[in-house]
C-alpha positions as YAML, in Angstrom:
chain: A
units: angstrom
residues:
- id: 1
  name: MET
  ca: [0.00, 0.00, 0.00]
- id: 2
  name: PRO
  ca: [1.55, 3.34, -0.99]
- id: 3
  name: PHE
  ca: [2.38, 5.81, 1.75]
- id: 4
  name: LYS
  ca: [-0.53, 8.26, 1.94]
- id: 5
  name: LEU
  ca: [-2.17, 10.34, 4.64]
- id: 6
  name: ALA
  ca: [-5.22, 12.32, 3.54]
- id: 7
  name: SER
  ca: [-4.98, 14.57, 6.57]
- id: 8
  name: MET
  ca: [-1.53, 15.67, 5.46]
- id: 9
  name: ALA
  ca: [-2.31, 16.58, 1.89]
- id: 10
  name: LYS
  ca: [-1.22, 20.19, 2.39]
- id: 11
  name: SER
  ca: [1.27, 20.37, 5.24]
- id: 12
  name: PRO
  ca: [2.80, 18.23, 8.00]
- id: 13
  name: THR
  ca: [1.55, 18.33, 11.55]
- id: 14
  name: PRO
  ca: [3.67, 20.85, 13.49]
- id: 15
  name: VAL
  ca: [6.33, 19.32, 15.73]
- id: 16
  name: THR
  ca: [5.50, 19.71, 19.41]
- id: 17
  name: LEU
  ca: [8.29, 19.76, 21.97]
- id: 18
  name: GLN
  ca: [8.11, 17.54, 25.03]
- id: 19
  name: GLY
  ca: [4.75, 17.46, 26.79]
- id: 20
  name: HIS
  ca: [3.84, 17.36, 30.47]
- id: 21
  name: ASP
  ca: [3.46, 13.58, 30.47]
- id: 22
  name: ASP
  ca: [6.97, 12.83, 29.19]
- id: 23
  name: HIS
  ca: [9.19, 10.60, 31.27]
- id: 24
  name: LEU
  ca: [12.35, 12.07, 32.76]
- id: 25
  name: GLY
  ca: [15.73, 10.38, 32.66]
- id: 26
  name: VAL
  ca: [18.81, 11.29, 34.66]
- id: 27
  name: TYR
  ca: [22.22, 10.39, 33.25]
- id: 28
  name: ILE
  ca: [25.23, 10.45, 35.60]
- id: 29
  name: HIS
  ca: [28.60, 10.52, 33.84]
- id: 30
  name: VAL
  ca: [31.49, 8.96, 35.76]
- id: 31
  name: PRO
  ca: [34.66, 10.05, 33.93]
- id: 32
  name: PHE
  ca: [37.17, 7.66, 35.50]
- id: 33
  name: CYS
  ca: [38.81, 4.59, 33.95]
- id: 34
  name: ALA
  ca: [41.61, 2.34, 35.16]
- id: 35
  name: SER
  ca: [43.06, 2.33, 31.63]
- id: 36
  name: ARG
  ca: [42.04, 3.60, 28.20]
- id: 37
  name: CYS
  ca: [40.90, 1.12, 25.56]
- id: 38
  name: GLY
  ca: [42.46, 1.68, 22.15]
- id: 39
  name: TYR
  ca: [39.13, 2.30, 20.38]
- id: 40
  name: CYS
  ca: [37.58, 4.61, 23.01]
- id: 41
  name: ASP
  ca: [36.97, 8.33, 22.41]
- id: 42
  name: PHE
  ca: [34.59, 8.87, 25.36]
- id: 43
  name: ASN
  ca: [35.18, 11.61, 27.91]
- id: 44
  name: THR
  ca: [37.20, 9.51, 30.32]
- id: 45
  name: TYR
  ca: [40.41, 9.97, 32.30]
- id: 46
  name: THR
  ca: [42.88, 7.60, 33.90]
- id: 47
  name: ALA
  ca: [44.66, 8.47, 37.16]
- id: 48
  name: LYS
  ca: [47.82, 9.14, 35.14]
- id: 49
  name: GLU
  ca: [46.00, 11.56, 32.83]
- id: 50
  name: LEU
  ca: [44.60, 13.48, 35.79]
- id: 51
  name: ALA
  ca: [48.07, 13.48, 37.39]
- id: 52
  name: GLY
  ca: [46.72, 13.97, 40.89]
- id: 53
  name: GLY
  ca: [44.94, 17.17, 39.87]
- id: 54
  name: PHE
  ca: [41.48, 15.88, 40.67]
- id: 55
  name: SER
  ca: [39.93, 13.47, 43.11]
- id: 56
  name: ILE
  ca: [36.83, 11.32, 43.34]
- id: 57
  name: ALA
  ca: [35.85, 13.30, 46.44]
- id: 58
  name: GLY
  ca: [35.99, 16.49, 44.38]
- id: 59
  name: TYR
  ca: [33.90, 14.89, 41.66]
- id: 60
  name: LEU
  ca: [31.24, 13.82, 44.16]
- id: 61
  name: ALA
  ca: [31.04, 17.28, 45.72]
- id: 62
  name: ALA
  ca: [30.65, 18.92, 42.32]
- id: 63
  name: LEU
  ca: [28.08, 16.36, 41.22]
- id: 64
  name: SER
  ca: [26.00, 16.94, 44.34]
- id: 65
  name: GLN
  ca: [25.95, 20.67, 43.66]
- id: 66
  name: GLU
  ca: [24.96, 20.16, 40.01]
- id: 67
  name: LEU
  ca: [22.08, 17.93, 41.09]
- id: 68
  name: GLU
  ca: [20.90, 20.66, 43.48]
- id: 69
  name: ASN
  ca: [20.88, 23.18, 40.64]
- id: 70
  name: ALA
  ca: [19.25, 20.72, 38.26]
- id: 71
  name: ALA
  ca: [16.40, 20.13, 40.71]
- id: 72
  name: GLU
  ca: [15.54, 23.84, 40.67]
- id: 73
  name: ILE
  ca: [15.39, 23.92, 36.88]
- id: 74
  name: LEU
  ca: [13.42, 20.70, 36.61]
- id: 75
  name: ALA
  ca: [10.88, 21.91, 39.16]
- id: 76
  name: ALA
  ca: [9.85, 24.58, 36.64]
- id: 77
  name: SER
  ca: [9.91, 22.21, 33.64]
- id: 78
  name: THR
  ca: [7.25, 19.95, 32.20]
- id: 79
  name: THR
  ca: [8.65, 16.97, 34.13]
- id: 80
  name: PRO
  ca: [8.73, 17.95, 37.83]
- id: 81
  name: HIS
  ca: [7.67, 14.56, 39.16]
- id: 82
  name: GLY
  ca: [11.08, 12.95, 39.65]
- id: 83
  name: ALA
  ca: [13.22, 10.64, 37.56]
- id: 84
  name: ASP
  ca: [11.66, 7.63, 35.84]
- id: 85
  name: THR
  ca: [15.13, 6.30, 34.98]
- id: 86
  name: VAL
  ca: [18.66, 6.88, 36.26]
- id: 87
  name: PHE
  ca: [21.66, 5.67, 34.28]
- id: 88
  name: PHE
  ca: [25.28, 5.70, 35.48]
- id: 89
  name: GLY
  ca: [27.63, 5.66, 32.48]
- id: 90
  name: GLY
  ca: [31.22, 6.44, 31.72]
- id: 91
  name: GLY
  ca: [34.01, 5.85, 31.95]
- id: 92
  name: THR
  ca: [33.76, 3.10, 34.50]
- id: 93
  name: PRO
  ca: [31.10, 3.74, 37.15]
- id: 94
  name: SER
  ca: [32.00, 0.49, 38.92]
- id: 95
  name: LEU
  ca: [35.40, 2.01, 39.81]
- id: 96
  name: LEU
  ca: [33.57, 4.16, 42.36]
- id: 97
  name: GLY
  ca: [32.48, 1.05, 44.24]
- id: 98
  name: ALA
  ca: [28.95, 0.03, 45.13]
- id: 99
  name: ASP
  ca: [28.74, 2.11, 48.31]
- id: 100
  name: THR
  ca: [29.66, 5.31, 46.46]
- id: 101
  name: LEU
  ca: [27.27, 4.56, 43.61]
- id: 102
  name: ALA
  ca: [24.54, 4.08, 46.22]
- id: 103
  name: GLN
  ca: [25.52, 7.42, 47.77]
- id: 104
  name: VAL
  ca: [25.14, 9.20, 44.43]
- id: 105
  name: LEU
  ca: [21.78, 7.52, 43.83]
- id: 106
  name: ALA
  ca: [20.66, 8.79, 47.23]
- id: 107
  name: GLU
  ca: [21.67, 12.32, 46.13]
- id: 108
  name: VAL
  ca: [19.57, 11.98, 42.98]
- id: 109
  name: SER
  ca: [16.65, 10.88, 45.13]
- id: 110
  name: ARG
  ca: [17.13, 13.77, 47.58]
- id: 111
  name: THR
  ca: [17.43, 16.46, 44.91]
- id: 112
  name: ILE
  ca: [15.54, 15.50, 41.74]
- id: 113
  name: GLY
  ca: [13.54, 12.67, 43.24]
- id: 114
  name: LEU
  ca: [12.75, 9.17, 41.99]
- id: 115
  name: ALA
  ca: [9.39, 8.25, 40.48]
- id: 116
  name: PRO
  ca: [7.74, 4.98, 41.53]
- id: 117
  name: ASN
  ca: [9.21, 1.92, 39.76]
- id: 118
  name: CYS
  ca: [12.25, 3.93, 38.67]
- id: 119
  name: GLU
  ca: [14.70, 1.97, 36.50]
- id: 120
  name: ILE
  ca: [18.21, 2.43, 37.90]
- id: 121
  name: THR
  ca: [21.11, 1.19, 35.79]
- id: 122
  name: THR
  ca: [24.86, 1.23, 36.10]
- id: 123
  name: GLU
  ca: [27.45, 0.31, 33.54]
- id: 124
  name: ALA
  ca: [30.29, -1.78, 34.89]
- id: 125
  name: ASN
  ca: [33.56, -3.23, 33.71]
- id: 126
  name: PRO
  ca: [33.83, -6.91, 34.69]
- id: 127
  name: GLU
  ca: [37.20, -6.53, 36.40]
- id: 128
  name: SER
  ca: [35.86, -3.97, 38.91]
- id: 129
  name: THR
  ca: [32.90, -6.04, 40.09]
- id: 130
  name: SER
  ca: [32.31, -8.88, 42.55]
- id: 131
  name: PRO
  ca: [29.41, -10.74, 44.15]
- id: 132
  name: ASP
  ca: [29.48, -8.26, 47.06]
- id: 133
  name: PHE
  ca: [29.45, -5.33, 44.59]
- id: 134
  name: PHE
  ca: [26.28, -6.61, 42.92]
- id: 135
  name: ALA
  ca: [24.62, -7.49, 46.22]
- id: 136
  name: THR
  ca: [25.20, -3.99, 47.59]
- id: 137
  name: LEU
  ca: [23.89, -2.38, 44.40]
- id: 138
  name: HIS
  ca: [20.76, -4.51, 44.45]
- id: 139
  name: ASP
  ca: [20.12, -3.74, 48.11]
- id: 140
  name: SER
  ca: [20.56, -0.02, 47.36]
- id: 141
  name: GLY
  ca: [17.78, 0.04, 44.78]
- id: 142
  name: PHE
  ca: [19.62, -0.52, 41.51]
- id: 143
  name: THR
  ca: [17.47, -2.55, 39.11]
- id: 144
  name: ARG
  ca: [19.71, -3.10, 36.08]
- id: 145
  name: VAL
  ca: [23.39, -3.74, 35.25]
- id: 146
  name: SER
  ca: [25.13, -3.27, 31.89]
- id: 147
  name: LEU
  ca: [28.46, -5.04, 31.52]
- id: 148
  name: GLY
  ca: [31.13, -4.32, 28.92]
- id: 149
  name: MET
  ca: [32.02, -7.72, 27.51]
- id: 150
  name: GLN
  ca: [32.94, -7.04, 23.86]
- id: 151
  name: SER
  ca: [34.11, -10.60, 23.03]
- id: 152
  name: THR
  ca: [34.97, -13.99, 24.49]
- id: 153
  name: SER
  ca: [38.04, -14.18, 22.28]
- id: 154
  name: SER
  ca: [41.23, -13.34, 24.15]
- id: 155
  name: ARG
  ca: [42.82, -12.34, 20.84]
- id: 156
  name: VAL
  ca: [40.03, -9.86, 20.06]
- id: 157
  name: LEU
  ca: [40.06, -8.48, 23.60]
- id: 158
  name: SER
  ca: [43.80, -7.90, 23.29]
- id: 159
  name: LEU
  ca: [43.33, -6.02, 20.01]
- id: 160
  name: LEU
  ca: [40.68, -3.85, 21.64]
- id: 161
  name: GLY
  ca: [42.89, -3.17, 24.64]
- id: 162
  name: ARG
  ca: [40.47, -4.73, 27.13]
- id: 163
  name: LYS
  ca: [42.03, -5.87, 30.40]
- id: 164
  name: HIS
  ca: [39.55, -8.50, 31.60]
- id: 165
  name: SER
  ca: [39.84, -12.18, 30.76]
- id: 166
  name: PRO
  ca: [37.38, -13.71, 28.26]
- id: 167
  name: GLY
  ca: [35.42, -15.45, 31.00]
- id: 168
  name: ARG
  ca: [35.24, -12.64, 33.54]
- id: 169
  name: ALA
  ca: [32.32, -10.79, 31.88]
- id: 170
  name: LEU
  ca: [30.30, -14.00, 31.75]
- id: 171
  name: GLN
  ca: [31.04, -14.69, 35.40]
- id: 172
  name: ALA
  ca: [30.10, -11.10, 36.34]
- id: 173
  name: ALA
  ca: [26.76, -11.44, 34.53]
- id: 174
  name: GLU
  ca: [26.01, -14.62, 36.44]
- id: 175
  name: GLU
  ca: [27.01, -12.93, 39.73]
- id: 176
  name: ALA
  ca: [24.61, -10.06, 39.00]
- id: 177
  name: ILE
  ca: [21.77, -12.48, 38.30]
- id: 178
  name: ALA
  ca: [22.57, -14.42, 41.49]
- id: 179
  name: ALA
  ca: [22.44, -11.13, 43.45]
- id: 180
  name: GLY
  ca: [18.83, -10.66, 42.32]
- id: 181
  name: PHE
  ca: [19.11, -8.59, 39.14]
- id: 182
  name: THR
  ca: [16.50, -9.67, 36.60]
- id: 183
  name: HIS
  ca: [17.74, -7.13, 34.03]
- id: 184
  name: VAL
  ca: [21.35, -7.63, 32.95]
- id: 185
  name: ASN
  ca: [22.91, -6.47, 29.67]
- id: 186
  name: LEU
  ca: [26.07, -7.63, 27.97]
- id: 187
  name: ASP
  ca: [27.72, -5.36, 25.39]
- id: 188
  name: MET
  ca: [29.54, -6.93, 22.48]
- id: 189
  name: ILE
  ca: [31.60, -5.38, 19.69]
- id: 190
  name: TYR
  ca: [31.86, -6.99, 16.28]
- id: 191
  name: GLY
  ca: [33.97, -6.12, 13.27]
- id: 192
  name: THR
  ca: [37.35, -5.96, 15.00]
- id: 193
  name: PRO
  ca: [40.08, -6.42, 12.36]
- id: 194
  name: THR
  ca: [40.96, -10.12, 11.84]
- id: 195
  name: GLU
  ca: [37.95, -11.26, 13.91]
- id: 196
  name: THR
  ca: [36.42, -14.46, 12.55]
- id: 197
  name: GLU
  ca: [32.79, -15.51, 12.20]
- id: 198
  name: ALA
  ca: [33.51, -18.39, 14.57]
- id: 199
  name: GLU
  ca: [34.65, -15.93, 17.25]
- id: 200
  name: VAL
  ca: [31.42, -13.94, 16.89]
- id: 201
  name: ALA
  ca: [29.35, -17.13, 17.08]
- id: 202
  name: ALA
  ca: [31.24, -18.28, 20.19]
- id: 203
  name: THR
  ca: [30.65, -14.93, 21.89]
- id: 204
  name: LEU
  ca: [26.93, -15.13, 21.15]
- id: 205
  name: GLN
  ca: [26.65, -18.67, 22.47]
- id: 206
  name: ALA
  ca: [28.43, -17.70, 25.68]
- id: 207
  name: ILE
  ca: [26.13, -14.70, 26.17]
- id: 208
  name: ILE
  ca: [23.02, -16.82, 25.69]
- id: 209
  name: GLU
  ca: [24.20, -19.38, 28.24]
- id: 210
  name: THR
  ca: [24.52, -16.74, 31.00]
- id: 211
  name: GLY
  ca: [20.75, -16.11, 31.09]
- id: 212
  name: VAL
  ca: [20.95, -12.32, 30.60]
- id: 213
  name: ASP
  ca: [17.86, -10.63, 29.17]
- id: 214
  name: HIS
  ca: [19.48, -7.90, 27.06]
- id: 215
  name: VAL
  ca: [22.29, -7.70, 24.48]
- id: 216
  name: SER
  ca: [23.79, -4.65, 22.80]
- id: 217
  name: ALA
  ca: [25.91, -5.33, 19.70]
- id: 218
  name: TYR
  ca: [27.89, -2.54, 18.07]
- id: 219
  name: SER
  ca: [30.17, -2.63, 15.07]
- id: 220
  name: LEU
  ca: [33.64, -1.30, 15.82]
- id: 221
  name: ILE
  ca: [33.96, 2.34, 14.79]
- id: 222
  name: VAL
  ca: [37.49, 3.65, 14.33]
- id: 223
  name: GLU
  ca: [37.26, 7.09, 15.90]
- id: 224
  name: ALA
  ca: [39.75, 9.80, 14.96]
- id: 225
  name: GLY
  ca: [42.35, 10.50, 17.62]
- id: 226
  name: THR
  ca: [42.25, 7.04, 19.19]
- id: 227
  name: ALA
  ca: [45.13, 4.58, 19.41]
- id: 228
  name: PHE
  ca: [43.15, 2.29, 17.13]
- id: 229
  name: ALA
  ca: [42.89, 4.98, 14.46]
- id: 230
  name: ARG
  ca: [46.64, 5.54, 14.61]
- id: 231
  name: ARG
  ca: [47.27, 1.83, 14.06]
- id: 232
  name: VAL
  ca: [44.92, 1.85, 11.06]
- id: 233
  name: SER
  ca: [46.63, 4.92, 9.58]
- id: 234
  name: ARG
  ca: [50.01, 3.21, 9.90]
- id: 235
  name: GLY
  ca: [48.68, 0.15, 8.11]
- id: 236
  name: GLU
  ca: [49.07, -2.11, 11.13]
- id: 237
  name: LEU
  ca: [45.35, -2.91, 11.09]
- id: 238
  name: ILE
  ca: [42.86, -3.00, 8.22]
- id: 239
  name: GLN
  ca: [39.25, -2.03, 8.89]
- id: 240
  name: THR
  ca: [36.67, -4.75, 8.37]
- id: 241
  name: ASP
  ca: [34.85, -4.64, 5.03]
- id: 242
  name: ASP
  ca: [31.24, -3.37, 5.08]
- id: 243
  name: ASP
  ca: [29.95, -6.61, 3.53]
- id: 244
  name: VAL
  ca: [31.58, -8.60, 6.31]
- id: 245
  name: LEU
  ca: [30.06, -6.27, 8.91]
- id: 246
  name: ALA
  ca: [26.64, -6.88, 7.36]
- id: 247
  name: GLN
  ca: [27.17, -10.65, 7.54]
- id: 248
  name: ARG
  ca: [28.21, -10.38, 11.19]
- id: 249
  name: TYR
  ca: [25.12, -8.32, 12.00]
- id: 250
  name: GLU
  ca: [22.83, -10.82, 10.29]
- id: 251
  name: LEU
  ca: [24.44, -13.65, 12.26]
- id: 252
  name: ILE
  ca: [23.95, -11.75, 15.54]
- id: 253
  name: ALA
  ca: [20.33, -10.88, 14.75]
- id: 254
  name: ALA
  ca: [19.38, -14.39, 13.68]
- id: 255
  name: THR
  ca: [21.09, -16.07, 16.64]
- id: 256
  name: LEU
  ca: [19.56, -13.77, 19.23]
- id: 257
  name: GLN
  ca: [16.10, -14.02, 17.71]
- id: 258
  name: ALA
  ca: [16.32, -17.81, 17.76]
- id: 259
  name: HIS
  ca: [16.94, -17.64, 21.52]
- id: 260
  name: GLY
  ca: [14.08, -15.34, 22.48]
- id: 261
  name: PHE
  ca: [15.65, -11.92, 22.04]
- id: 262
  name: ASP
  ca: [13.65, -9.40, 19.97]
- id: 263
  name: TRP
  ca: [15.27, -6.34, 18.46]
- id: 264
  name: TYR
  ca: [13.78, -3.05, 19.60]
- id: 265
  name: GLU
  ca: [16.54, -0.72, 18.40]
- id: 266
  name: VAL
  ca: [18.93, -1.40, 15.55]
- id: 267
  name: SER
  ca: [21.78, -2.41, 17.88]
- id: 268
  name: ASN
  ca: [19.77, -3.69, 20.85]
- id: 269
  name: TRP
  ca: [17.89, -6.91, 21.59]
- id: 270
  name: ALA
  ca: [15.91, -7.91, 24.67]
- id: 271
  name: LYS
  ca: [13.77, -10.68, 26.02]
- id: 272
  name: PRO
  ca: [10.18, -9.62, 26.84]
- id: 273
  name: GLY
  ca: [10.26, -6.84, 29.43]
- id: 274
  name: GLY
  ca: [14.02, -6.43, 29.23]
- id: 275
  name: GLN
  ca: [14.22, -3.25, 27.13]
- id: 276
  name: CYS
  ca: [16.32, -0.45, 28.60]
- id: 277
  name: ARG
  ca: [13.77, 2.21, 29.53]
- id: 278
  name: HIS
  ca: [16.45, 4.87, 29.94]
- id: 279
  name: ASN
  ca: [17.80, 4.45, 26.43]
- id: 280
  name: LEU
  ca: [14.24, 4.54, 25.10]
- id: 281
  name: ILE
  ca: [14.00, 8.07, 26.51]
- id: 282
  name: TYR
  ca: [16.90, 9.03, 24.22]
- id: 283
  name: TRP
  ca: [15.51, 7.22, 21.20]
- id: 284
  name: ARG
  ca: [12.04, 8.72, 21.68]
- id: 285
  name: ASN
  ca: [13.65, 12.16, 21.96]
- id: 286
  name: ARG
  ca: [12.25, 12.89, 25.40]
- id: 287
  name: ASN
  ca: [13.67, 14.68, 28.43]
- id: 288
  name: TRP
  ca: [16.78, 13.79, 30.39]
- id: 289
  name: TRP
  ca: [19.22, 15.65, 32.61]
- id: 290
  name: GLY
  ca: [22.88, 14.87, 32.01]
- id: 291
  name: ALA
  ca: [25.08, 15.39, 35.10]
- id: 292
  name: GLY
  ca: [28.84, 15.06, 35.37]
- id: 293
  name: PRO
  ca: [31.80, 16.14, 33.22]
- id: 294
  name: GLY
  ca: [30.93, 16.21, 29.51]
- id: 295
  name: ALA
  ca: [27.37, 14.97, 30.06]
- id: 296
  name: HIS
  ca: [24.65, 15.93, 27.55]
- id: 297
  name: GLY
  ca: [21.04, 16.63, 28.48]
- id: 298
  name: HIS
  ca: [17.79, 17.67, 26.81]
- id: 299
  name: ILE
  ca: [14.93, 19.35, 28.67]
- id: 300
  name: ASP
  ca: [11.93, 20.87, 26.86]
- id: 301
  name: GLY
  ca: [13.81, 21.54, 23.65]
- id: 302
  name: VAL
  ca: [16.93, 22.92, 25.36]
- id: 303
  name: ARG
  ca: [20.14, 20.92, 24.99]
- id: 304
  name: ARG
  ca: [22.81, 21.41, 27.63]
- id: 305
  name: VAL
  ca: [26.38, 20.11, 27.40]
- id: 306
  name: ASN
  ca: [28.70, 20.21, 30.41]
- id: 307
  name: VAL
  ca: [32.38, 21.12, 30.32]
- id: 308
  name: LYS
  ca: [34.49, 18.03, 29.76]
- id: 309
  name: HIS
  ca: [37.44, 18.21, 32.12]
- id: 310
  name: PRO
  ca: [36.73, 17.10, 35.69]
- id: 311
  name: ALA
  ca: [38.77, 19.94, 37.23]
- id: 312
  name: ARG
  ca: [36.88, 22.61, 35.27]
- id: 313
  name: TYR
  ca: [33.61, 20.85, 36.06]
- id: 314
  name: HIS
  ca: [34.48, 20.96, 39.77]
- id: 315
  name: SER
  ca: [35.48, 24.63, 39.62]
- id: 316
  name: LEU
  ca: [32.17, 25.73, 38.09]
- id: 317
  name: SER
  ca: [29.87, 23.43, 40.06]
- id: 318
  name: THR
  ca: [31.27, 24.31, 43.46]
- id: 319
  name: LYS
  ca: [30.75, 28.01, 42.66]
- id: 320
  name: ASP
  ca: [27.03, 27.21, 42.45]
- id: 321
  name: GLN
  ca: [27.05, 27.53, 38.67]
- id: 322
  name: LEU
  ca: [25.83, 25.06, 36.10]
- id: 323
  name: PRO
  ca: [29.05, 23.63, 34.63]
- id: 324
  name: LEU
  ca: [28.00, 24.33, 31.06]
- id: 325
  name: ALA
  ca: [30.08, 24.35, 27.91]
- id: 326
  name: GLU
  ca: [27.12, 24.82, 25.56]
- id: 327
  name: VAL
  ca: [23.39, 25.59, 25.62]
- id: 328
  name: GLU
  ca: [21.31, 25.17, 22.47]
- id: 329
  name: HIS
  ca: [17.62, 26.01, 22.06]
- id: 330
  name: LEU
  ca: [16.34, 23.62, 19.43]
- id: 331
  name: THR
  ca: [13.97, 24.86, 16.78]
- id: 332
  name: ALA
  ca: [10.91, 22.80, 15.88]
- id: 333
  name: ALA
  ca: [12.68, 21.82, 12.66]
- id: 334
  name: GLU
  ca: [15.78, 20.63, 14.53]
- id: 335
  name: HIS
  ca: [13.65, 18.70, 16.99]
- id: 336
  name: HIS
  ca: [11.83, 17.07, 14.07]
- id: 337
  name: THR
  ca: [15.11, 16.03, 12.46]
- id: 338
  name: GLU
  ca: [16.30, 14.43, 15.67]
- id: 339
  name: THR
  ca: [12.97, 12.68, 16.23]
- id: 340
  name: VAL
  ca: [13.18, 11.08, 12.78]
- id: 341
  name: MET
  ca: [16.87, 10.20, 13.17]
- id: 342
  name: VAL
  ca: [16.48, 8.34, 16.45]
- id: 343
  name: GLY
  ca: [12.89, 7.12, 16.07]
- id: 344
  name: LEU
  ca: [13.43, 5.26, 12.83]
- id: 345
  name: ARG
  ca: [16.07, 3.14, 14.54]
- id: 346
  name: LEU
  ca: [13.33, 1.69, 16.76]
- id: 347
  name: VAL
  ca: [11.12, -1.29, 15.96]
- id: 348
  name: GLU
  ca: [8.13, 0.91, 16.90]
- id: 349
  name: GLY
  ca: [9.16, 3.49, 14.29]
- id: 350
  name: ILE
  ca: [7.68, 6.99, 14.26]
- id: 351
  name: ASP
  ca: [4.34, 8.71, 13.95]
- id: 352
  name: ALA
  ca: [3.91, 9.07, 10.19]
- id: 353
  name: THR
  ca: [1.99, 12.33, 10.53]
- id: 354
  name: ILE
  ca: [5.16, 14.25, 11.32]
- id: 355
  name: ILE
  ca: [6.63, 13.48, 7.89]
- id: 356
  name: ASP
  ca: [6.52, 16.23, 5.26]
- id: 357
  name: PRO
  ca: [4.52, 15.13, 2.16]
- id: 358
  name: ARG
  ca: [7.57, 15.86, -0.01]
- id: 359
  name: ALA
  ca: [9.11, 12.69, 1.46]
- id: 360
  name: TYR
  ca: [6.20, 10.43, 0.42]
- id: 361
  name: PRO
  ca: [7.75, 9.30, -2.90]
- id: 362
  name: THR
  ca: [10.97, 8.37, -1.10]
- id: 363
  name: ILE
  ca: [9.08, 6.46, 1.55]
- id: 364
  name: ASN
  ca: [6.96, 4.68, -1.05]
- id: 365
  name: ASP
  ca: [10.12, 3.56, -2.80]
- id: 366
  name: PHE
  ca: [11.56, 2.14, 0.43]
- id: 367
  name: VAL
  ca: [8.26, 0.38, 1.17]
- id: 368
  name: GLN
  ca: [8.20, -1.22, -2.28]
- id: 369
  name: ARG
  ca: [11.80, -2.35, -1.83]
- id: 370
  name: GLY
  ca: [10.93, -3.98, 1.48]
- id: 371
  name: LEU
  ca: [13.11, -1.63, 3.56]
- id: 372
  name: LEU
  ca: [10.28, 0.24, 5.32]
- id: 373
  name: HIS
  ca: [6.82, -0.86, 6.37]
- id: 374
  name: GLN
  ca: [3.77, 1.04, 7.58]
- id: 375
  name: TRP
  ca: [0.75, 0.12, 9.67]
- id: 376
  name: ASP
  ca: [-2.07, 1.62, 11.73]
- id: 377
  name: ASP
  ca: [-1.52, 1.24, 15.47]
- id: 378
  name: PRO
  ca: [-4.57, -0.71, 16.72]
- id: 379
  name: THR
  ca: [-4.53, 1.15, 20.05]
- id: 380
  name: THR
  ca: [-4.20, 4.73, 18.83]
- id: 381
  name: GLY
  ca: [-5.24, 4.41, 15.18]
- id: 382
  name: GLN
  ca: [-2.04, 6.28, 14.40]
- id: 383
  name: ARG
  ca: [-0.20, 5.54, 11.15]
- id: 384
  name: ARG
  ca: [3.40, 4.55, 11.83]
- id: 385
  name: ILE
  ca: [6.44, 3.77, 9.70]
- id: 386
  name: ALA
  ca: [9.51, 1.75, 10.63]
- id: 387
  name: VAL
  ca: [12.43, -0.07, 9.10]
- id: 388
  name: THR
  ca: [11.93, -3.73, 8.26]
- id: 389
  name: ASP
  ca: [14.34, -6.46, 9.25]
- id: 390
  name: ARG
  ca: [16.03, -5.96, 5.86]
- id: 391
  name: GLY
  ca: [16.02, -2.20, 6.36]
- id: 392
  name: ARG
  ca: [17.91, -2.32, 9.65]
- id: 393
  name: LEU
  ca: [21.25, -2.71, 7.89]
- id: 394
  name: LEU
  ca: [20.55, 0.41, 5.85]
- id: 395
  name: ALA
  ca: [18.80, 2.45, 8.54]
- id: 396
  name: ASP
  ca: [21.22, 5.38, 8.53]
- id: 397
  name: GLY
  ca: [21.00, 5.79, 4.76]
- id: 398
  name: ILE
  ca: [17.20, 5.45, 4.75]
- id: 399
  name: ILE
  ca: [16.87, 8.13, 7.44]
- id: 400
  name: ALA
  ca: [19.22, 10.47, 5.59]
- id: 401
  name: GLU
  ca: [17.27, 10.14, 2.32]
- id: 402
  name: ILE
  ca: [13.94, 10.81, 4.04]
- id: 403
  name: LEU
  ca: [15.28, 13.94, 5.70]
- id: 404
  name: ILE
  ca: [16.81, 15.20, 2.46]
- id: 405
  name: SER
  ca: [13.59, 14.58, 0.53]
- id: 406
  name: GLU
  ca: [11.61, 16.55, 3.12]
- id: 407
  name: GLU
  ca: [13.65, 19.60, 2.21]
- id: 408
  name: SER
  ca: [13.57, 19.15, -1.58]
- id: 409
  name: ALA
  ca: [11.55, 21.45, -3.81]
...
């Protein structure tokens, strides 16, 4: 059926910024790592890089002050009811230890507040966890753990610069489940140079055997300025061919689906009820406060980005200032672009009524090619569009063409 909406014959429905019923996420950035992986370009710092110029105690004091200031702003926003999700990312949040993570969570509760049934997640590196770590987190109210595994191949882990042994991430996942966590994620990376299909298959099988309910699988991206990029530029490593990456993705998707995991975002699979609610706030382009050095946030169409360096972050926060590097007020058009970009990566897709009619021919073409599909939501009656299973591999290109066609004469 061709893409057509009679109600949009003349112009698209105006984009509305976040409404009063939107969920609120809180992201806490922990900028510390024991060592830097060769592929990583995140805002993280080792003890050597900080050279004694900043402490965890200083970070915690600054973070507490930022949360105080955030609470005042959020009280006047469209989401004053407390956080529906809290996510500790990094860096390596588990380096803080479970007691300190619980202390920060208590600060979020005291300042911003926690909504009933709040999802509370921390990322963790396997080597900085233990059964006691997970037990303390669970007792403190954390509901979800996301572990950086990457691969079960020692050779691949060595290439990536990961320090943990191949089996430690699996053991950590099992320890988290034993501590009472029903929601545990394992991250894997595919497409590392020289990686074999057998190594990817072995990693998948090991993940499935742990009993986790969520898997994130990302192709290796060689980011400029990283040690990995320097090795590629010197010819020491050759990036994996796109066709091979596509084959790896298809293997991952088919294997996970066969074992009860459904995709809900292009790079994320979950068993029923296991979706990461915090990340869905990002992908649905809703509201979240980003706290900590370099953290990004979005509240009611205003994007805030914090200063990156922990020492500068501390200096501004402890002077009772928001530690901001950038503030951007999004236009309706910019908000629309972002909604399409993130929403079309989801299995639920987007509300078709926000699409400009100039994009209809492009969408029709993708539908006929089996890369997009459309349907009427039986609950809302709303027409929606989303990528198909075939379209997932080409999602970025599909999104780009739709956005370009919306602007064409």
